Tab-separated table of C-alpha atoms in Angstrom:
chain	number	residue	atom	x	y	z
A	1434	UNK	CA	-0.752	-16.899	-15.486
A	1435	UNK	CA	-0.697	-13.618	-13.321
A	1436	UNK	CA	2.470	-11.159	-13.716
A	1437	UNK	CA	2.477	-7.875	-11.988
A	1438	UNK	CA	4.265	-5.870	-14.524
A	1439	UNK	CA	7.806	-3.555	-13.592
A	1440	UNK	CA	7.867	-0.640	-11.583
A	1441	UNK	CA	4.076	0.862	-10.124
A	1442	UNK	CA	3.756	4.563	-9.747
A	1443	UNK	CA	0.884	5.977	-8.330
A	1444	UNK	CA	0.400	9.762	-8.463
A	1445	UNK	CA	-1.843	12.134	-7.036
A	1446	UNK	CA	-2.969	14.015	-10.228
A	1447	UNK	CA	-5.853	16.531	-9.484
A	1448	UNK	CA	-8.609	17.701	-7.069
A	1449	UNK	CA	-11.587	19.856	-9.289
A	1450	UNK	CA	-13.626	21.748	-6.580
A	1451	UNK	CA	-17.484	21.464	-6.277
A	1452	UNK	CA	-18.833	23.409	-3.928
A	1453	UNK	CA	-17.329	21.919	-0.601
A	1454	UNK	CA	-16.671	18.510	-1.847
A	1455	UNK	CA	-13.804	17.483	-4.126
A	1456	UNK	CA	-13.443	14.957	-7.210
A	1457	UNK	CA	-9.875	13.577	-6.240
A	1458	UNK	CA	-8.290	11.386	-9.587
A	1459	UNK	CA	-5.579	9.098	-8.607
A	1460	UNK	CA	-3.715	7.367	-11.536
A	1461	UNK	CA	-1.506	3.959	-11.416
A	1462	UNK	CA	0.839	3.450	-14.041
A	1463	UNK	CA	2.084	-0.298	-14.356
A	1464	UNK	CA	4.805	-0.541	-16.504
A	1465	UNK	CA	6.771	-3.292	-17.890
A	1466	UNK	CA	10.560	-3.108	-17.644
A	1467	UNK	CA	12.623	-6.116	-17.640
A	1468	UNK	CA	12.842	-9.836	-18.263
A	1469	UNK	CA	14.830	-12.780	-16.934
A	1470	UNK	CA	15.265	-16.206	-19.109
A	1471	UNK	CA	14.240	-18.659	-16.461
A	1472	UNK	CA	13.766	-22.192	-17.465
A	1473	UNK	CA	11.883	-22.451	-14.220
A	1474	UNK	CA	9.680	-19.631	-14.662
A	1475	UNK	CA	9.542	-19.526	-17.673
A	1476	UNK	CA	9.921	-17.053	-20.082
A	1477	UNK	CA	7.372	-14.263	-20.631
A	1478	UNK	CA	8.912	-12.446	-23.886
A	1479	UNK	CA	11.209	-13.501	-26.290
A	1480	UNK	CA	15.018	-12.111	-25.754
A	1481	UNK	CA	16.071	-9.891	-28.364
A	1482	UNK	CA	18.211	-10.917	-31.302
A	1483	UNK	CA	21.446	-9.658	-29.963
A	1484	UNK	CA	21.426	-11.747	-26.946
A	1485	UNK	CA	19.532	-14.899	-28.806
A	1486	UNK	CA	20.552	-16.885	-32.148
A	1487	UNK	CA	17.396	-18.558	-32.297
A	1488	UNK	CA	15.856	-16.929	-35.920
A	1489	UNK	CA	12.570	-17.561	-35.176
A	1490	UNK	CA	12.966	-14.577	-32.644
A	1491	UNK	CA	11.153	-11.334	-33.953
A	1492	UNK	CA	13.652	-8.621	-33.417
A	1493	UNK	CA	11.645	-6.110	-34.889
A	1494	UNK	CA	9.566	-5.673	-32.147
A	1495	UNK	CA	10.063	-2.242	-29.759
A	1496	UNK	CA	11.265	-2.947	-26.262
A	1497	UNK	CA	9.973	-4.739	-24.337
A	1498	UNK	CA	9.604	-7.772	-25.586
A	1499	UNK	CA	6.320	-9.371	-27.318
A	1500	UNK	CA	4.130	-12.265	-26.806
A	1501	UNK	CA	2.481	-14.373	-28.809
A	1502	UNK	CA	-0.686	-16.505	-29.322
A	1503	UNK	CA	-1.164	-19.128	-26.389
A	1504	UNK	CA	1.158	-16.249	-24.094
A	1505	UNK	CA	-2.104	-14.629	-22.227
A	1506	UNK	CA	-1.139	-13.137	-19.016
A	1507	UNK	CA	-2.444	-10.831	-16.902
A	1508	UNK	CA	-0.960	-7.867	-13.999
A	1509	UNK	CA	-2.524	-5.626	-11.200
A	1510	UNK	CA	-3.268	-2.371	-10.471
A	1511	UNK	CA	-3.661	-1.489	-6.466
A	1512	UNK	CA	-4.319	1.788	-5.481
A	1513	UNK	CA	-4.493	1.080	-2.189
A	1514	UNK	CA	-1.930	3.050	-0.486
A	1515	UNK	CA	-3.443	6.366	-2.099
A	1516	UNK	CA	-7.172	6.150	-1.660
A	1517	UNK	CA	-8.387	9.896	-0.055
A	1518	UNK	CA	-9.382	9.396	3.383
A	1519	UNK	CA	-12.110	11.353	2.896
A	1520	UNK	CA	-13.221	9.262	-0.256
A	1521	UNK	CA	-17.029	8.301	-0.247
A	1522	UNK	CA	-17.131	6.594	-3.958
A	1523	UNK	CA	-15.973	6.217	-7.153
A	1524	UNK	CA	-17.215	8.888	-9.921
A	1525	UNK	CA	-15.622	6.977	-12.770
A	1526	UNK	CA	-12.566	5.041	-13.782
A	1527	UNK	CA	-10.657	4.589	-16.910
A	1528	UNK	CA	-7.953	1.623	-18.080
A	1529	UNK	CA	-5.379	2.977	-21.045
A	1530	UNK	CA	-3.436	0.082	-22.548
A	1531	UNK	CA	0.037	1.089	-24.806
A	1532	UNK	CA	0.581	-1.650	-26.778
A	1533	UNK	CA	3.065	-2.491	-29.708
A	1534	UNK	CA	1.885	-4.005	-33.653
A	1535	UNK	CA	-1.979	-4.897	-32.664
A	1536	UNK	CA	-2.602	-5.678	-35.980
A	1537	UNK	CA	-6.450	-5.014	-35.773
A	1538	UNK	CA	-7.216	-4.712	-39.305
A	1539	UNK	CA	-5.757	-8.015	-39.943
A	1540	UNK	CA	-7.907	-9.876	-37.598
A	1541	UNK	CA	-5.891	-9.426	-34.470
A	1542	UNK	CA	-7.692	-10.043	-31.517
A	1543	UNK	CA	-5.913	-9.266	-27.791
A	1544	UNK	CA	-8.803	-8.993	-25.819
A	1545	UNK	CA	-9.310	-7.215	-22.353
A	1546	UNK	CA	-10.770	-8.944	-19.548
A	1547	UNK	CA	-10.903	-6.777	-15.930
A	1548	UNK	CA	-11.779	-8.827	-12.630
A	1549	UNK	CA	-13.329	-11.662	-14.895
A	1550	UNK	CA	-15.352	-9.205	-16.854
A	1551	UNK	CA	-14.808	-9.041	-20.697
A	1552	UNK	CA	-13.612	-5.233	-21.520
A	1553	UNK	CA	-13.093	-4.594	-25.144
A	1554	UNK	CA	-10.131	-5.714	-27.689
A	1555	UNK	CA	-7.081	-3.837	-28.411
A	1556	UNK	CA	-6.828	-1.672	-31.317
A	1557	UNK	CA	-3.656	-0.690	-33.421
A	1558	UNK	CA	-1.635	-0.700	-36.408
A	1559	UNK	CA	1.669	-2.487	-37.821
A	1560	UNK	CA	4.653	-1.733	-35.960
A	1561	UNK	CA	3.803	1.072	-33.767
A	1562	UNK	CA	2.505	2.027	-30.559
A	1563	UNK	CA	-1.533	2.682	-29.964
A	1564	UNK	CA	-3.111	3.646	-26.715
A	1565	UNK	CA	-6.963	2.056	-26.448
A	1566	UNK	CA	-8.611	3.847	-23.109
A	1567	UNK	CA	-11.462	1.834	-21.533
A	1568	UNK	CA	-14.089	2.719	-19.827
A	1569	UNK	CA	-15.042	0.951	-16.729
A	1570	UNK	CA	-18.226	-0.595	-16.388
A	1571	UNK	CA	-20.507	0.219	-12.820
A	1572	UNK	CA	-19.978	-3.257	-11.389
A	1573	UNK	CA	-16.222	-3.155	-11.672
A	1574	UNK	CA	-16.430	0.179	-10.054
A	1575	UNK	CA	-17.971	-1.303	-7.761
A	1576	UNK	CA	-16.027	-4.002	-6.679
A	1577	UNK	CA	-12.513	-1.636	-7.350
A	1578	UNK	CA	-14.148	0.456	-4.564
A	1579	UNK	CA	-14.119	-2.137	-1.686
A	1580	UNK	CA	-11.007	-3.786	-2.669
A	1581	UNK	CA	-8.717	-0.975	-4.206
A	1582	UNK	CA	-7.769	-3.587	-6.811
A	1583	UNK	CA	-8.308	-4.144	-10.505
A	1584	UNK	CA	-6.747	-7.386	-12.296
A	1585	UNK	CA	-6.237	-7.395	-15.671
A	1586	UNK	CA	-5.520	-10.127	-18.159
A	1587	UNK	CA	-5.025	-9.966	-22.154
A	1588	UNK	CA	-5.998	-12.927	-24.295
A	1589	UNK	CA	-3.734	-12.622	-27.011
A	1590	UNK	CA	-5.255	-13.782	-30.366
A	1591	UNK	CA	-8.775	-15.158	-29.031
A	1592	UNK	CA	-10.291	-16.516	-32.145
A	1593	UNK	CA	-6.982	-16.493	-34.385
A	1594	UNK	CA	-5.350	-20.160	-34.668
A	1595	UNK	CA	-2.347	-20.462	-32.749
A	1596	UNK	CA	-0.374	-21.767	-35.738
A	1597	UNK	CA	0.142	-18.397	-37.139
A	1598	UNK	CA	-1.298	-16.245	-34.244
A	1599	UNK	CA	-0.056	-12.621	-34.053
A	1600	UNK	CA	2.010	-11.138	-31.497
A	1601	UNK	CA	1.664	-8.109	-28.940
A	1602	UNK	CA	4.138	-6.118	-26.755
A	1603	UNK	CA	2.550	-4.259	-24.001
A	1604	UNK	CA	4.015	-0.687	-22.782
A	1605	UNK	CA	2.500	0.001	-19.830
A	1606	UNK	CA	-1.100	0.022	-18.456
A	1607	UNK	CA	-2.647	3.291	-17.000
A	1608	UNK	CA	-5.756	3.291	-14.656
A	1609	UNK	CA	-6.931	6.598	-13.241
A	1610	UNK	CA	-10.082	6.514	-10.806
A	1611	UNK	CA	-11.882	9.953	-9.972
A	1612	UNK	CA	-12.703	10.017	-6.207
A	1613	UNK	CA	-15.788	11.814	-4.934
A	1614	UNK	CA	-14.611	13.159	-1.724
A	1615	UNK	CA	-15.807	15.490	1.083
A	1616	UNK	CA	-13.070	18.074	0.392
A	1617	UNK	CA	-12.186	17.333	4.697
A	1618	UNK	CA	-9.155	14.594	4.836
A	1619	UNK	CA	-6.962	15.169	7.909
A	1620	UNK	CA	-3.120	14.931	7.328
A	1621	UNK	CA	-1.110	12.651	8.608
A	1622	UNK	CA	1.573	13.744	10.734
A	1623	UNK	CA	4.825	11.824	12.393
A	1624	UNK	CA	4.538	10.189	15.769
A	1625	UNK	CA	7.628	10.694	17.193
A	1626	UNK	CA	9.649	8.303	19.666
A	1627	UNK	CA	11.767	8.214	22.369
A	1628	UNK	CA	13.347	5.890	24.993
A	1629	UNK	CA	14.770	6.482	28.390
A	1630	UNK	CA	17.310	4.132	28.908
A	1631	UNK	CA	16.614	5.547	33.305
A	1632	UNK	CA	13.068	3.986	33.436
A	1633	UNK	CA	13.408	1.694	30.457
A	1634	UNK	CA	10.219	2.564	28.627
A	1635	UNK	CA	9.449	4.814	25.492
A	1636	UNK	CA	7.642	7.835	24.856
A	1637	UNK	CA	5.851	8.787	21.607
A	1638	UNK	CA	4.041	12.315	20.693
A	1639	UNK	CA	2.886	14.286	17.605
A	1640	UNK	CA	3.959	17.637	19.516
A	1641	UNK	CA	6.653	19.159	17.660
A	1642	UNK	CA	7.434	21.510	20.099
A	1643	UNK	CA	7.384	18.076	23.464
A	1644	UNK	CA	10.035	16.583	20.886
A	1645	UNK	CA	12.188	19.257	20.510
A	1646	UNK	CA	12.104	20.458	24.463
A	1647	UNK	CA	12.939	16.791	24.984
A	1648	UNK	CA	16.266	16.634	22.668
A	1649	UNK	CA	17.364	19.523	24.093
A	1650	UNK	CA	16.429	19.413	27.741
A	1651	UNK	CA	16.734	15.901	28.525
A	1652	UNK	CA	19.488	14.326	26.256
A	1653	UNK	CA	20.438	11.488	28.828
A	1654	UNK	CA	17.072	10.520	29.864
A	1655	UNK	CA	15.216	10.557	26.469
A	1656	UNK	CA	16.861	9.225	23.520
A	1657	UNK	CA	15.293	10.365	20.223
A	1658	UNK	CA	14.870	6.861	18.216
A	1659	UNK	CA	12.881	9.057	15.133
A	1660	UNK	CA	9.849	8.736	13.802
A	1661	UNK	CA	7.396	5.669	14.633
A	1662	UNK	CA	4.755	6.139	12.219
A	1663	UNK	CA	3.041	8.351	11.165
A	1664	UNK	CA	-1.059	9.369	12.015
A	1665	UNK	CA	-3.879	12.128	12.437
A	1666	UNK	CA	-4.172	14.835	14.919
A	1667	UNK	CA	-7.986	15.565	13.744
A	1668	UNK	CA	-10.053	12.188	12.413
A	1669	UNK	CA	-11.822	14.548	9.897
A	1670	UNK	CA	-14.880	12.456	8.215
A	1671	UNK	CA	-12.389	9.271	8.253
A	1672	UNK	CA	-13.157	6.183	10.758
A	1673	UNK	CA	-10.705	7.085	12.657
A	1674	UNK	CA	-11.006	6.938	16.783
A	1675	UNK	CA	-8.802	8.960	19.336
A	1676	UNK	CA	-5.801	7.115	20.841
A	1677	UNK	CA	-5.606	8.154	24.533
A	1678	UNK	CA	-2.457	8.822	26.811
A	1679	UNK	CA	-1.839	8.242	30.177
A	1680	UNK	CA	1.235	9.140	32.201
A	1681	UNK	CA	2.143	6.706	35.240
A	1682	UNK	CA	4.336	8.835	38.420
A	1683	UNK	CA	4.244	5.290	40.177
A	1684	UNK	CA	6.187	3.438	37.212
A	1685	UNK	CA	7.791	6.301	35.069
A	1686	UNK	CA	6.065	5.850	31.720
A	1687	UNK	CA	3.525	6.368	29.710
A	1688	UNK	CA	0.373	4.138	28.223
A	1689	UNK	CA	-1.385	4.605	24.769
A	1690	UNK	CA	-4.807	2.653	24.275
A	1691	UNK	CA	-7.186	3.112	21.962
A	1692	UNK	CA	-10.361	1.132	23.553
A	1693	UNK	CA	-12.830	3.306	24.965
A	1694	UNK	CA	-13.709	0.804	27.645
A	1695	UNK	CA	-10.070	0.085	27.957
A	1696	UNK	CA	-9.595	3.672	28.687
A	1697	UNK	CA	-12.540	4.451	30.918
A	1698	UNK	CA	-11.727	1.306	33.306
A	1699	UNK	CA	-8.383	2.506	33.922
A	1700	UNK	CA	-9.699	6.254	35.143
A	1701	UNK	CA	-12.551	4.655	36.866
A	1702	UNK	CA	-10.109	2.127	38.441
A	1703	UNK	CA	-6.987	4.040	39.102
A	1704	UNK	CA	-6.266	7.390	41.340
A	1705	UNK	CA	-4.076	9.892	39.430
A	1706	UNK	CA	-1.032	8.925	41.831
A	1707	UNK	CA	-1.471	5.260	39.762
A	1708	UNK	CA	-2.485	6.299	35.817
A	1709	UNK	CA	-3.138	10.066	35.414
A	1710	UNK	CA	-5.401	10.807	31.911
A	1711	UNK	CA	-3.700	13.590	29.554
A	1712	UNK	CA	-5.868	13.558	26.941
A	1713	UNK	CA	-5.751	11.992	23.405
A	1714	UNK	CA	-2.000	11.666	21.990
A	1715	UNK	CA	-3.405	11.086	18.438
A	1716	UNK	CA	-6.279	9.735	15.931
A	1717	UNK	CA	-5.586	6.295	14.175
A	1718	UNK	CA	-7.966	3.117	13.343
A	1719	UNK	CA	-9.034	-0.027	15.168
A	1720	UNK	CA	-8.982	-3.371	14.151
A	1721	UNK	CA	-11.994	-3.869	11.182
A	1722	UNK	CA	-12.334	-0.534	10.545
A	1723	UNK	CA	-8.582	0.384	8.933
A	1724	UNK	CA	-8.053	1.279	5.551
A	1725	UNK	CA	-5.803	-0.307	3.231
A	1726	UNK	CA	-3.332	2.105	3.188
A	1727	UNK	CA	-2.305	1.771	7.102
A	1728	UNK	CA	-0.329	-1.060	8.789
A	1729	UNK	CA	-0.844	-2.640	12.084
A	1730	UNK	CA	1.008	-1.347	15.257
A	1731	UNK	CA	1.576	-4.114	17.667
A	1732	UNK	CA	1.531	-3.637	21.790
A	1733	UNK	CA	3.761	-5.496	23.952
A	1734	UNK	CA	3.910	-5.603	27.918
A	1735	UNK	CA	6.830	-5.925	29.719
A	1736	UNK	CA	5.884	-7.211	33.407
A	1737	UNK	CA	10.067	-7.224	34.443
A	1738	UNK	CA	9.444	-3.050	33.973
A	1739	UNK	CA	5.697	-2.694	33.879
A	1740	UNK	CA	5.845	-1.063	30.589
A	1741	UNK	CA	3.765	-0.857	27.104
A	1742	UNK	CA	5.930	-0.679	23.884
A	1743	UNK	CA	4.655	-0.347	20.544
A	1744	UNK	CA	6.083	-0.926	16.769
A	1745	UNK	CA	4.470	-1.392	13.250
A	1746	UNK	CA	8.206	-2.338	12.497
A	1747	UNK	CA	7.504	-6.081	11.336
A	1748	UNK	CA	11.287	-6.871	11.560
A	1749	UNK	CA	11.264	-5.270	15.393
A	1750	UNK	CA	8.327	-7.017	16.572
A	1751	UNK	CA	9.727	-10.789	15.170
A	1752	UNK	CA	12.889	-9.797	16.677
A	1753	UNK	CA	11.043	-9.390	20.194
A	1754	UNK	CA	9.499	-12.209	19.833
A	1755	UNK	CA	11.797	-14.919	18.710
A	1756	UNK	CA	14.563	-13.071	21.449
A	1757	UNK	CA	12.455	-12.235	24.568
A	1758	UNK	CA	10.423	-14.386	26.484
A	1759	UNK	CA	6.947	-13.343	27.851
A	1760	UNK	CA	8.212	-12.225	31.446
A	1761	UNK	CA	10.207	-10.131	29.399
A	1762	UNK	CA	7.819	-8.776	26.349
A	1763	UNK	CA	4.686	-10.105	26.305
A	1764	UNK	CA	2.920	-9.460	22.634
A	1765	UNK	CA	-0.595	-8.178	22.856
A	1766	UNK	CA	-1.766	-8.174	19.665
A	1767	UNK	CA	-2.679	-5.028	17.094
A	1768	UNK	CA	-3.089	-1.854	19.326
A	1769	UNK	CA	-4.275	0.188	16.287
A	1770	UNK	CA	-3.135	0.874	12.788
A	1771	UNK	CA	-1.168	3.931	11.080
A	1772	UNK	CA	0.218	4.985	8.285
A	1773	UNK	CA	3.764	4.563	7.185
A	1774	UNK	CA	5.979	7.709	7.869
């Protein structure tokens, strides 16, 4: 049975230069920290012996709690959210496992499978902690690299009758990956917003200094709602494409799009006096070509104001759409996808 374990931390640890590239190690610690008796979901370590009088409980063992033969279960790592942009593969990877009395010597067996794929056993000693680092084998790289995830699962006491099976507690599990990188990822920066309750449409920009002469000039027009999201003012060597603005004299607001063909029919189609072209607001991703660390911003149209509006707020956009119907927002799908400010 699968149990992501506790809290997950993932840290950015080091970047060791070579020439104009980078190696770029990202670690994920997944640490155990609690447990709930459930008779529903059961229960995944025994309770101390202060809050249990059942004496077959083991109250030696360290926080937190053990399991025993029979008690495999597994957890995830996902990096995911802190993969470099400018990533092009995976040097190496390692997988640390803290674990509590792995009686090894005595025939303990807690072995380490990763995506499927036997590992190695835990190794330790009575009653006290032991760290056992593995290293991970090309085709796991491999597959960690185009999904960003590693599952692991412990068989506790493979061989060992589960009549008088050992036990295990498990600290935490470490993975670190080194990156090979081009030494060029772009930083993401906020995407700020604004609405005008005076032409009832919003405005978003990266430009610090638009924002701030906004706020201070035009206080009853432009509302500052904070930041959107957040995404790149350079793409760098990522995928990602250039979201163009246009600025609309006819209805008051402004349009964001980031289809090329979208984009070119509009200047080919419309004078200036209709849709004038200021350039490219940002860089973020299209649909199929993301990476797993952005979320999708959804577009809406309003035809009662003839204006676009756009959120990667979940809870916003099911607001809009179970409270407004489509002659009031109309939801057209993913526009692009960004990164969370």
């Amino acid at each position: 049975m699968t149990r992501i374990l506790g809290l997950t931390l993932v840290v950015l640890l080091s970047a060791c230069v070579a020439n104009a590239a980078q190696v770029v190690t990202v670690q994920d610690v997944v640490d155990y920290r609690n447990n709930v008796w459930s008779d529903t979901s059961g229960v995944w370590f025994l309770v101390p012996k202060e809050l249990s009088d059942d004496p077959c409980n083991w109250y030696e063992d360290h926080p937190p709690w053990h399991r025993g033969s029979n008690q495999d279960w597994g957890w995830t790592h996902n990096i995911s959210a802190r993969v470099p942009l400018d990533a092009t593969g995976i040097v190496s990877a390692t997988l640390t496992i803290m674990a509590w009395d792995v009686d090894s010597d005595e025939g303990e067996d807690n072995v380490i499978f990763v995506n499927s794929r036997y590992l190695g056993s835990l190794t330790g000693v009575d009653r006290d902690w032991q760290a056992v680092t593995f290293e991970l084998p090309s085709p796991v790289l491999d597959e960690l690299w185009r999904t960003s995830q590693l599952y692991v699962y412990m068989d506790i006491d493979q061989m060992l009758d589960p009549s008088f099976g050992y036990r295990v507690t498990l600290k935490n599990s470490t993975l670190k990956v080194r990156y090979n990188t081009t030494g060029t990822a772009p930083t993401a920066v906020p995407v700020y917003r604004f609405w005008s309750p005076v032409t009832s449409s919003h405005f978003y920009t990266t430009d610090e200094a638009e924002r701030d002469g906004l706020i201070a000039n035009y206080p009853g027009i432009w509302i500052y709602e904070g930041n959107a999201y957040n995404a790149l003012l350079v793409a760098g060597s990522t995928t990602a494409r250039p979201v163009h603005r246009f600025w609309s004299p006819t209805a008051g607001g402004h349009f964001y799009t980031i289809d090329e063909k979208e984009k070119s029919s509009i200047i080919a189609t419309y004078p200036p006096s209709v849709w004038t072209y200021e350039g490219i607001a940002f860089y973020a991703y299209a649909s199929g070509e993301q990476p797993s660390s952005t979320l999708p911003v959804h577009r809406f149209w309003s035809p009662l104001v003839s204006h676009h509006f756009y959120t990667m707020d979940e809870v916003e956009k099911d607001y809009i759409l179970r409270n407004y119907p489509p002659e009031i927002w109309t939801y057209e799908g993913i526009a692009w996808y960004a990164f969370l400010p």
